[in-house]
GROMACS .gro file of C-alpha atoms in nm:
model
  448
    1MET     CA    1  -0.366   0.218   2.491
    2GLY     CA    2  -0.189   0.078   2.188
    3THR     CA    3  -0.052   0.427   2.096
    4GLU     CA    4   0.113   0.466   2.441
    5THR     CA    5   0.294   0.146   2.438
    6ASN     CA    6   0.382   0.215   2.091
    7ASP     CA    7   0.534   0.554   2.187
    8ASN     CA    8   0.721   0.424   2.491
    9TYR     CA    9   0.857   0.136   2.284
   10SER     CA   10   0.985   0.389   2.025
   11LYS     CA   11   1.126   0.619   2.302
   12LYS     CA   12   1.345   0.332   2.428
   13VAL     CA   13   1.505   0.269   2.096
   14ASP     CA   14   1.461   0.609   1.927
   15ASN     CA   15   1.790   0.806   1.895
   16ARG     CA   16   1.678   1.039   1.624
   17THR     CA   17   1.701   1.412   1.669
   18GLU     CA   18   1.396   1.628   1.684
   19GLU     CA   19   1.476   1.748   1.335
   20GLU     CA   20   1.495   1.398   1.195
   21LYS     CA   21   1.166   1.312   1.353
   22LYS     CA   22   1.001   1.610   1.189
   23ILE     CA   23   1.135   1.504   0.857
   24ASP     CA   24   1.034   1.146   0.900
   25ALA     CA   25   0.678   1.271   0.993
   26TRP     CA   26   0.673   1.469   0.665
   27LEU     CA   27   0.817   1.188   0.434
   28PRO     CA   28   0.553   0.995   0.256
   29ILE     CA   29   0.658   0.648   0.367
   30THR     CA   30   0.719   0.711   0.742
   31SER     CA   31   0.452   0.976   0.792
   32SER     CA   32   0.149   0.770   0.874
   33ARG     CA   33   0.153   0.436   1.049
   34ASN     CA   34  -0.208   0.357   1.118
   35ALA     CA   35  -0.306   0.127   0.834
   36LYS     CA   36  -0.528  -0.166   0.874
   37TRP     CA   37  -0.435  -0.506   0.747
   38TRP     CA   38  -0.679  -0.499   0.455
   39TYR     CA   39  -0.501  -0.185   0.331
   40SER     CA   40  -0.206  -0.388   0.269
   41ALA     CA   41  -0.432  -0.645   0.089
   42PHE     CA   42  -0.545  -0.395  -0.176
   43HIS     CA   43  -0.221  -0.210  -0.200
   44ASN     CA   44  -0.054  -0.539  -0.279
   45VAL     CA   45  -0.325  -0.638  -0.542
   46THR     CA   46  -0.295  -0.298  -0.699
   47ALA     CA   47   0.077  -0.321  -0.715
   48MET     CA   48   0.101  -0.665  -0.836
   49VAL     CA   49  -0.187  -0.711  -1.086
   50GLY     CA   50  -0.082  -0.506  -1.383
   51ALA     CA   51  -0.266  -0.465  -1.706
   52GLY     CA   52  -0.025  -0.743  -1.807
   53VAL     CA   53  -0.289  -0.991  -1.699
   54LEU     CA   54  -0.447  -0.938  -2.035
   55SER     CA   55  -0.137  -1.062  -2.220
   56LEU     CA   56  -0.110  -1.383  -2.019
   57PRO     CA   57  -0.303  -1.601  -2.263
   58TYR     CA   58  -0.057  -1.486  -2.533
   59ALA     CA   59   0.236  -1.575  -2.315
   60MET     CA   60   0.070  -1.918  -2.258
   61SER     CA   61   0.046  -1.967  -2.638
   62GLU     CA   62   0.428  -1.908  -2.663
   63LEU     CA   63   0.494  -2.148  -2.375
   64GLY     CA   64   0.254  -2.431  -2.451
   65TRP     CA   65   0.033  -2.609  -2.193
   66GLY     CA   66   0.280  -2.793  -1.991
   67PRO     CA   67   0.551  -2.530  -1.945
   68GLY     CA   68   0.298  -2.259  -1.941
   69VAL     CA   69   0.100  -2.398  -1.640
   70ALA     CA   70   0.429  -2.486  -1.462
   71VAL     CA   71   0.577  -2.140  -1.509
   72MET     CA   72   0.260  -1.972  -1.391
   73VAL     CA   73   0.235  -2.185  -1.084
   74ILE     CA   74   0.606  -2.183  -0.992
   75SER     CA   75   0.621  -1.809  -1.019
   76TRP     CA   76   0.326  -1.775  -0.785
   77ILE     CA   77   0.490  -1.988  -0.534
   78VAL     CA   78   0.838  -1.844  -0.560
   79THR     CA   79   0.718  -1.496  -0.539
   80LEU     CA   80   0.504  -1.565  -0.248
   81TYR     CA   81   0.795  -1.710  -0.064
   82THR     CA   82   1.018  -1.415  -0.138
   83LEU     CA   83   0.732  -1.186  -0.031
   84TRP     CA   84   0.712  -1.377   0.292
   85GLN     CA   85   1.084  -1.328   0.345
   86MET     CA   86   1.050  -0.950   0.298
   87VAL     CA   87   0.763  -0.934   0.542
   88GLU     CA   88   0.980  -1.127   0.798
   89MET     CA   89   1.282  -0.920   0.748
   90HIS     CA   90   1.090  -0.590   0.787
   91GLU     CA   91   1.148  -0.592   1.177
   92MET     CA   92   1.412  -0.852   1.238
   93VAL     CA   93   1.628  -0.601   1.427
   94PRO     CA   94   1.439  -0.533   1.749
   95GLY     CA   95   1.308  -0.175   1.774
   96LYS     CA   96   1.404  -0.088   1.408
   97ARG     CA   97   1.199  -0.107   1.098
   98PHE     CA   98   1.334  -0.130   0.752
   99ASP     CA   99   1.079   0.092   0.588
  100ARG     CA  100   1.231   0.092   0.248
  101TYR     CA  101   1.374  -0.167   0.022
  102HIS     CA  102   1.726  -0.003   0.024
  103GLU     CA  103   1.735   0.022   0.395
  104LEU     CA  104   1.706  -0.362   0.407
  105GLY     CA  105   1.973  -0.382   0.139
  106GLN     CA  106   2.214  -0.167   0.348
  107HIS     CA  107   2.156  -0.388   0.647
  108ALA     CA  108   2.240  -0.695   0.433
  109PHE     CA  109   2.518  -0.566   0.218
  110GLY     CA  110   2.655  -0.256   0.396
  111GLU     CA  111   2.584   0.107   0.385
  112LYS     CA  112   2.733   0.190   0.050
  113LEU     CA  113   2.692  -0.144  -0.137
  114GLY     CA  114   2.337  -0.180  -0.029
  115LEU     CA  115   2.244   0.147  -0.188
  116TYR     CA  116   2.428   0.077  -0.509
  117ILE     CA  117   2.263  -0.271  -0.539
  118VAL     CA  118   1.896  -0.185  -0.454
  119VAL     CA  119   1.833   0.178  -0.555
  120PRO     CA  120   1.908   0.167  -0.919
  121GLN     CA  121   1.706  -0.154  -0.962
  122GLN     CA  122   1.420  -0.018  -0.766
  123LEU     CA  123   1.418   0.310  -0.961
  124VAL     CA  124   1.430   0.125  -1.300
  125VAL     CA  125   1.126  -0.086  -1.193
  126GLU     CA  126   0.918   0.191  -1.044
  127VAL     CA  127   0.993   0.460  -1.288
  128GLY     CA  128   0.970   0.204  -1.577
  129VAL     CA  129   0.632   0.075  -1.460
  130ASP     CA  130   0.503   0.433  -1.422
  131ILE     CA  131   0.604   0.520  -1.776
  132VAL     CA  132   0.446   0.197  -1.915
  133TYR     CA  133   0.126   0.277  -1.719
  134MET     CA  134   0.115   0.619  -1.878
  135VAL     CA  135   0.105   0.451  -2.217
  136THR     CA  136  -0.122   0.179  -2.105
  137GLY     CA  137  -0.364   0.426  -1.956
  138GLY     CA  138  -0.351   0.640  -2.270
  139LYS     CA  139  -0.408   0.333  -2.502
  140SER     CA  140  -0.710   0.204  -2.294
  141LEU     CA  141  -0.863   0.546  -2.306
  142GLN     CA  142  -0.812   0.560  -2.680
  143LYS     CA  143  -0.959   0.214  -2.721
  144PHE     CA  144  -1.260   0.327  -2.509
  145HIS     CA  145  -1.314   0.631  -2.711
  146TYR     CA  146  -1.291   0.433  -3.038
  147LEU     CA  147  -1.535   0.164  -2.914
  148VAL     CA  148  -1.784   0.411  -2.797
  149CYS     CA  149  -1.798   0.632  -3.100
  150LYS     CA  150  -1.758   0.373  -3.381
  151ASP     CA  151  -2.118   0.267  -3.361
  152LYS     CA  152  -2.221   0.627  -3.427
  153GLY     CA  153  -1.992   0.618  -3.726
  154ASN     CA  154  -1.848   0.965  -3.657
  155CYS     CA  155  -1.511   0.873  -3.510
  156LYS     CA  156  -1.235   1.137  -3.513
  157ASP     CA  157  -0.892   0.984  -3.492
  158ILE     CA  158  -0.722   1.134  -3.185
  159LYS     CA  159  -0.357   1.069  -3.152
  160LEU     CA  160  -0.238   0.852  -2.861
  161THR     CA  161  -0.025   1.142  -2.744
  162TYR     CA  162  -0.334   1.348  -2.645
  163PHE     CA  163  -0.483   1.039  -2.462
  164ILE     CA  164  -0.165   1.013  -2.255
  165MET     CA  165  -0.199   1.375  -2.173
  166ILE     CA  166  -0.558   1.322  -2.065
  167PHE     CA  167  -0.446   1.027  -1.852
  168ALA     CA  168  -0.164   1.230  -1.699
  169SER     CA  169  -0.400   1.507  -1.593
  170VAL     CA  170  -0.539   1.280  -1.330
  171HIS     CA  171  -0.196   1.228  -1.177
  172PHE     CA  172  -0.116   1.598  -1.167
  173VAL     CA  173  -0.386   1.602  -0.901
  174LEU     CA  174  -0.348   1.262  -0.735
  175SER     CA  175   0.022   1.272  -0.688
  176HIS     CA  176  -0.023   1.536  -0.429
  177LEU     CA  177  -0.184   1.303  -0.178
  178PRO     CA  178   0.089   1.282   0.075
  179ASN     CA  179   0.128   0.904   0.173
  180PHE     CA  180   0.013   0.546   0.125
  181ASN     CA  181  -0.282   0.572   0.353
  182SER     CA  182  -0.419   0.878   0.180
  183ILE     CA  183  -0.427   0.684  -0.154
  184SER     CA  184  -0.594   0.371   0.007
  185GLY     CA  185  -0.927   0.468  -0.147
  186VAL     CA  186  -0.770   0.498  -0.494
  187SER     CA  187  -0.592   0.180  -0.441
  188LEU     CA  188  -0.913  -0.002  -0.330
  189ALA     CA  189  -1.095   0.108  -0.641
  190ALA     CA  190  -0.798  -0.011  -0.846
  191ALA     CA  191  -0.795  -0.348  -0.683
  192VAL     CA  192  -1.171  -0.399  -0.747
  193MET     CA  193  -1.123  -0.293  -1.108
  194SER     CA  194  -0.842  -0.547  -1.166
  195LEU     CA  195  -1.072  -0.823  -1.050
  196SER     CA  196  -1.348  -0.699  -1.258
  197TYR     CA  197  -1.163  -0.670  -1.589
  198SER     CA  198  -0.992  -1.014  -1.539
  199THR     CA  199  -1.340  -1.160  -1.481
  200ILE     CA  200  -1.474  -0.992  -1.785
  201ALA     CA  201  -1.180  -1.122  -1.986
  202TRP     CA  202  -1.222  -1.493  -1.892
  203GLY     CA  203  -1.608  -1.475  -1.852
  204ALA     CA  204  -1.639  -1.334  -2.203
  205ALA     CA  205  -1.398  -1.595  -2.347
  206LEU     CA  206  -1.586  -1.882  -2.182
  207LYS     CA  207  -1.909  -1.749  -2.328
  208LYS     CA  208  -1.757  -1.746  -2.678
  209GLY     CA  209  -1.650  -2.112  -2.639
  210VAL     CA  210  -1.370  -2.290  -2.784
  211GLN     CA  211  -1.310  -2.158  -3.139
  212PRO     CA  212  -1.378  -2.405  -3.425
  213ASP     CA  213  -1.031  -2.416  -3.574
  214VAL     CA  214  -0.843  -2.393  -3.253
  215GLN     CA  215  -0.480  -2.508  -3.243
  216TYR     CA  216  -0.238  -2.542  -2.943
  217GLY     CA  217   0.104  -2.583  -3.122
  218TYR     CA  218   0.363  -2.327  -3.139
  219LYS     CA  219   0.303  -2.048  -3.387
  220ALA     CA  220   0.666  -1.983  -3.486
  221THR     CA  221   0.778  -2.170  -3.797
  222THR     CA  222   1.145  -2.194  -3.718
  223THR     CA  223   1.310  -2.359  -3.407
  224ALA     CA  224   1.483  -2.031  -3.327
  225GLY     CA  225   1.165  -1.849  -3.346
  226THR     CA  226   1.003  -2.086  -3.109
  227VAL     CA  227   1.284  -2.077  -2.850
  228PHE     CA  228   1.305  -1.684  -2.861
  229ASN     CA  229   0.918  -1.658  -2.817
  230PHE     CA  230   0.951  -1.896  -2.521
  231PHE     CA  231   1.213  -1.682  -2.369
  232SER     CA  232   1.012  -1.361  -2.402
  233ALA     CA  233   0.698  -1.528  -2.270
  234LEU     CA  234   0.892  -1.633  -1.960
  235GLY     CA  235   0.978  -1.275  -1.923
  236ASP     CA  236   0.608  -1.166  -1.957
  237VAL     CA  237   0.498  -1.414  -1.694
  238ALA     CA  238   0.780  -1.317  -1.454
  239PHE     CA  239   0.687  -0.948  -1.477
  240ALA     CA  240   0.320  -1.025  -1.403
  241TYR     CA  241   0.442  -1.122  -1.043
  242ALA     CA  242   0.657  -0.811  -0.964
  243GLY     CA  243   0.494  -0.641  -0.677
  244HIS     CA  244   0.791  -0.667  -0.444
  245ASN     CA  245   0.944  -0.330  -0.501
  246VAL     CA  246   0.689  -0.151  -0.285
  247VAL     CA  247   0.626  -0.432  -0.022
  248LEU     CA  248   0.835  -0.287   0.266
  249GLU     CA  249   0.705   0.058   0.186
  250ILE     CA  250   0.347  -0.073   0.220
  251GLN     CA  251   0.431  -0.266   0.540
  252ALA     CA  252   0.580   0.060   0.688
  253THR     CA  253   0.228   0.205   0.707
  254ILE     CA  254   0.115  -0.060   0.945
  255PRO     CA  255   0.145   0.009   1.317
  256SER     CA  256   0.376  -0.206   1.519
  257THR     CA  257   0.459  -0.285   1.898
  258PRO     CA  258   0.678  -0.567   2.036
  259GLU     CA  259   0.373  -0.762   2.135
  260LYS     CA  260   0.205  -0.711   1.794
  261PRO     CA  261   0.460  -0.680   1.522
  262SER     CA  262   0.344  -0.549   1.188
  263LYS     CA  263   0.423  -0.870   1.011
  264GLY     CA  264   0.101  -1.032   1.144
  265PRO     CA  265  -0.147  -0.799   0.969
  266MET     CA  266   0.079  -0.753   0.674
  267TRP     CA  267   0.097  -1.124   0.607
  268ARG     CA  268  -0.281  -1.153   0.629
  269GLY     CA  269  -0.306  -0.886   0.367
  270VAL     CA  270  -0.048  -1.056   0.145
  271ILE     CA  271  -0.243  -1.390   0.168
  272VAL     CA  272  -0.565  -1.220   0.071
  273ALA     CA  273  -0.375  -1.033  -0.211
  274TYR     CA  274  -0.224  -1.353  -0.339
  275ILE     CA  275  -0.561  -1.526  -0.353
  276VAL     CA  276  -0.693  -1.245  -0.555
  277VAL     CA  277  -0.392  -1.251  -0.775
  278ALA     CA  278  -0.449  -1.617  -0.838
  279LEU     CA  279  -0.821  -1.556  -0.916
  280CYS     CA  280  -0.712  -1.284  -1.173
  281TYR     CA  281  -0.424  -1.467  -1.332
  282PHE     CA  282  -0.500  -1.832  -1.360
  283PRO     CA  283  -0.840  -1.823  -1.515
  284VAL     CA  284  -0.754  -1.548  -1.765
  285ALA     CA  285  -0.431  -1.724  -1.880
  286PHE     CA  286  -0.582  -2.081  -1.903
  287ILE     CA  287  -0.935  -2.005  -2.022
  288GLY     CA  288  -0.808  -1.747  -2.276
  289TYR     CA  289  -0.548  -1.995  -2.419
  290TRP     CA  290  -0.800  -2.287  -2.410
  291MET     CA  291  -1.064  -2.095  -2.604
  292TYR     CA  292  -0.834  -1.931  -2.865
  293GLY     CA  293  -0.526  -2.148  -2.879
  294ASN     CA  294  -0.234  -1.991  -3.054
  295ALA     CA  295  -0.452  -1.749  -3.243
  296VAL     CA  296  -0.505  -1.534  -2.924
  297SER     CA  297  -0.392  -1.174  -2.965
  298ASP     CA  298  -0.143  -1.025  -2.718
  299ASN     CA  299  -0.424  -0.839  -2.537
  300ILE     CA  300  -0.721  -1.085  -2.490
  301LEU     CA  301  -0.971  -0.796  -2.504
  302ILE     CA  302  -0.881  -0.753  -2.877
  303SER     CA  303  -0.965  -1.117  -2.937
  304LEU     CA  304  -1.304  -1.063  -2.771
  305ASN     CA  305  -1.404  -0.753  -2.986
  306LYS     CA  306  -1.780  -0.807  -2.915
  307PRO     CA  307  -1.990  -0.728  -2.728
  308THR     CA  308  -1.884  -0.371  -2.768
  309TRP     CA  309  -2.021  -0.222  -2.453
  310LEU     CA  310  -1.859  -0.495  -2.236
  311ILE     CA  311  -1.509  -0.453  -2.399
  312ALA     CA  312  -1.549  -0.071  -2.368
  313MET     CA  313  -1.623  -0.114  -1.995
  314ALA     CA  314  -1.328  -0.345  -1.936
  315ASN     CA  315  -1.096  -0.080  -2.101
  316LEU     CA  316  -1.231   0.180  -1.870
  317PHE     CA  317  -1.173  -0.052  -1.577
  318VAL     CA  318  -0.806  -0.093  -1.690
  319VAL     CA  319  -0.776   0.282  -1.682
  320VAL     CA  320  -0.897   0.311  -1.322
  321HIS     CA  321  -0.671   0.028  -1.223
  322VAL     CA  322  -0.376   0.179  -1.389
  323ILE     CA  323  -0.441   0.512  -1.211
  324GLY     CA  324  -0.411   0.339  -0.881
  325SER     CA  325  -0.108   0.134  -0.973
  326TYR     CA  326   0.072   0.443  -1.103
  327GLN     CA  327   0.034   0.605  -0.764
  328ILE     CA  328   0.149   0.295  -0.566
  329TYR     CA  329   0.472   0.276  -0.771
  330ALA     CA  330   0.523   0.652  -0.773
  331MET     CA  331   0.502   0.688  -0.387
  332PRO     CA  332   0.847   0.518  -0.316
  333VAL     CA  333   0.997   0.736  -0.596
  334PHE     CA  334   0.851   1.051  -0.430
  335ASP     CA  335   0.990   0.934  -0.098
  336MET     CA  336   1.343   0.889  -0.246
  337ILE     CA  337   1.332   1.225  -0.431
  338GLU     CA  338   1.213   1.410  -0.119
  339THR     CA  339   1.453   1.233   0.112
  340VAL     CA  340   1.740   1.335  -0.111
  341LEU     CA  341   1.616   1.699  -0.120
  342VAL     CA  342   1.545   1.731   0.249
  343LYS     CA  343   1.813   1.531   0.412
  344LYS     CA  344   2.115   1.567   0.168
  345LEU     CA  345   2.046   1.899   0.009
  346ARG     CA  346   1.892   2.045   0.313
  347PHE     CA  347   1.578   2.191   0.156
  348LYS     CA  348   1.292   2.284   0.399
  349PRO     CA  349   1.016   2.024   0.394
  350THR     CA  350   0.740   2.247   0.267
  351TRP     CA  351   0.427   2.195   0.052
  352TYR     CA  352   0.564   2.383  -0.245
  353LEU     CA  353   0.875   2.162  -0.258
  354ARG     CA  354   0.646   1.861  -0.279
  355PHE     CA  355   0.432   2.042  -0.544
  356ILE     CA  356   0.729   2.111  -0.765
  357THR     CA  357   0.894   1.776  -0.730
  358ARG     CA  358   0.594   1.564  -0.786
  359ASN     CA  359   0.461   1.762  -1.084
  360THR     CA  360   0.802   1.736  -1.236
  361TYR     CA  361   0.793   1.363  -1.193
  362VAL     CA  362   0.453   1.319  -1.353
  363ALA     CA  363   0.551   1.543  -1.633
  364PHE     CA  364   0.875   1.350  -1.689
  365THR     CA  365   0.688   1.015  -1.706
  366MET     CA  366   0.417   1.166  -1.934
  367PHE     CA  367   0.683   1.302  -2.180
  368VAL     CA  368   0.873   0.978  -2.193
  369GLY     CA  369   0.548   0.793  -2.244
  370MET     CA  370   0.447   1.030  -2.524
  371THR     CA  371   0.782   1.015  -2.693
  372PHE     CA  372   0.820   0.631  -2.677
  373PRO     CA  373   0.474   0.483  -2.697
  374PHE     CA  374   0.640   0.144  -2.761
  375PHE     CA  375   0.807   0.177  -2.406
  376GLY     CA  376   0.645  -0.154  -2.292
  377GLY     CA  377   0.855  -0.345  -2.544
  378LEU     CA  378   1.167  -0.181  -2.406
  379LEU     CA  379   1.069  -0.253  -2.049
  380GLY     CA  380   1.090  -0.623  -2.112
  381PHE     CA  381   1.452  -0.569  -2.196
  382PHE     CA  382   1.543  -0.334  -1.926
  383GLY     CA  383   1.303  -0.468  -1.679
  384GLY     CA  384   1.455  -0.813  -1.709
  385PHE     CA  385   1.765  -0.690  -1.530
  386ALA     CA  386   1.565  -0.528  -1.244
  387PHE     CA  387   1.235  -0.720  -1.220
  388ALA     CA  388   1.392  -1.063  -1.176
  389PRO     CA  389   1.640  -0.969  -0.905
  390THR     CA  390   1.407  -0.743  -0.693
  391THR     CA  391   1.134  -1.000  -0.704
  392TYR     CA  392   1.286  -1.351  -0.741
  393PHE     CA  393   1.631  -1.351  -0.575
  394LEU     CA  394   1.743  -1.027  -0.403
  395PRO     CA  395   1.525  -1.114  -0.099
  396CYS     CA  396   1.685  -1.466  -0.089
  397ILE     CA  397   2.034  -1.329  -0.110
  398MET     CA  398   1.955  -1.090   0.181
  399TRP     CA  399   1.802  -1.376   0.377
  400LEU     CA  400   2.125  -1.584   0.326
  401ALA     CA  401   2.347  -1.292   0.414
  402ILE     CA  402   2.155  -1.197   0.725
  403TYR     CA  403   2.032  -1.530   0.874
  404LYS     CA  404   2.309  -1.759   0.741
  405PRO     CA  405   2.104  -2.079   0.746
  406ARG     CA  406   2.294  -2.404   0.768
  407LYS     CA  407   2.428  -2.556   0.441
  408PHE     CA  408   2.189  -2.795   0.280
  409SER     CA  409   1.907  -2.716   0.541
  410LEU     CA  410   1.567  -2.667   0.387
  411SER     CA  411   1.588  -2.284   0.403
  412TRP     CA  412   1.931  -2.290   0.245
  413ILE     CA  413   1.820  -2.511  -0.051
  414ALA     CA  414   1.493  -2.313  -0.105
  415ASN     CA  415   1.686  -1.989  -0.132
  416TRP     CA  416   1.946  -2.135  -0.363
  417VAL     CA  417   1.674  -2.276  -0.589
  418CYS     CA  418   1.504  -1.936  -0.611
  419ILE     CA  419   1.848  -1.764  -0.677
  420VAL     CA  420   1.917  -2.006  -0.957
  421LEU     CA  421   1.574  -1.969  -1.109
  422GLY     CA  422   1.594  -1.589  -1.069
  423VAL     CA  423   1.928  -1.559  -1.232
  424LEU     CA  424   1.819  -1.783  -1.529
  425LEU     CA  425   1.522  -1.557  -1.566
  426MET     CA  426   1.734  -1.245  -1.549
  427VAL     CA  427   1.955  -1.382  -1.829
  428ILE     CA  428   1.677  -1.533  -2.052
  429ALA     CA  429   1.400  -1.274  -2.034
  430PRO     CA  430   1.608  -0.982  -2.183
  431ILE     CA  431   1.724  -1.202  -2.465
  432GLY     CA  432   1.371  -1.279  -2.571
  433ALA     CA  433   1.264  -0.916  -2.524
  434LEU     CA  434   1.562  -0.789  -2.729
  435ARG     CA  435   1.449  -1.000  -3.030
  436GLN     CA  436   1.093  -0.858  -2.991
  437ILE     CA  437   1.248  -0.517  -2.996
  438ILE     CA  438   1.441  -0.593  -3.312
  439LEU     CA  439   1.138  -0.745  -3.484
  440ASN     CA  440   0.906  -0.462  -3.388
  441ALA     CA  441   1.157  -0.170  -3.428
  442LYS     CA  442   1.034  -0.094  -3.780
  443THR     CA  443   0.686  -0.035  -3.650
  444TYR     CA  444   0.807   0.205  -3.374
  445LYS     CA  445   0.688   0.557  -3.415
  446PHE     CA  446   0.778   0.850  -3.186
  447TYR     CA  447   0.473   1.051  -3.077
  448SER     CA  448   0.237   0.810  -3.246
   0.00000   0.00000   0.00000
């Protein structure tokens, strides 16, 4: 029954040509609209919980207890609010769905400007994250290999470059899954893994107990050093909550009728996802810092170097999770590339077009990752300009532009608070990251 009403509903408002319908049925984001609410839960967990969780205790050590807890909690609340806005705005025009971030941007800012504002930022985030995940996947595989063979005493040092290639080989296969619903299995596995390695991280830290000579002061000896570390840690925490670039694309896979709009199931999924995010982030950040103080390393698994089998397992979990995350972030990019090729350049929507474009994209991210294995450091800088807006304040600006709430009403104030916080973040985070880059530049090696 549901499908009938759905079809009639779309007939009323559907003024697409047959050709356009064919193309929409082929493009990854609009092709399959029968997702369950729990799909959105694990897609959102996979998109949001990055391997960055493991560096949260280190960020805490640069922020200190008070500011650290405050930043973690405020970020959680603000990003949940902006996520709610995006879920609400997905279908605010009756009979139309904004299936992609930039379509919402175009509705808010106009056809041309909307594209210029949203697309570059979205691409920086999605492609940037994919490149970082190539390196992260490679590094975790390398760490796993090292841990497993070091007990046998016959370790061959294999370059990170080769591990990145091994990691990429998975994506040359997986990236041909056509749309979000077809990767929901991969995504579920990834979401389970993120919970698992987060739990390993804080569980093992608790087991070790508070270190005897633990200190909670700032590590940096100079005031400038402390301030800059504070800035870069703010950036780290901010990026931990950046799953908004794929929210509308995930919601586009959920069925919708006038009686049952997609925002219901989507919001349910988001709440579940956010509870999982809290269970991953807060214990790792707070317990890790509590046990190790400012001596914690920037990846908590390194601080916990024993028991070997557990840490090896956690690294393998990171690999599986990053495989899922890569796909989630790649899907909107595939959609953009394929839309341009098919709609603008009039290519025929065929399997070999998809085969060529997607393999090219995976190869591109792999080569960039191999060439700049320190890309994560750079992302803090570039990402600051794109993560903060897309996650913290673009949704608010769109909300203000579209709904025009009364001045000084609650909605108006809440949005302006988020915008001010977001803009501050956008200015502060790259400053901290730039200094990290300058300090670390001498250790940067191409093709390490």
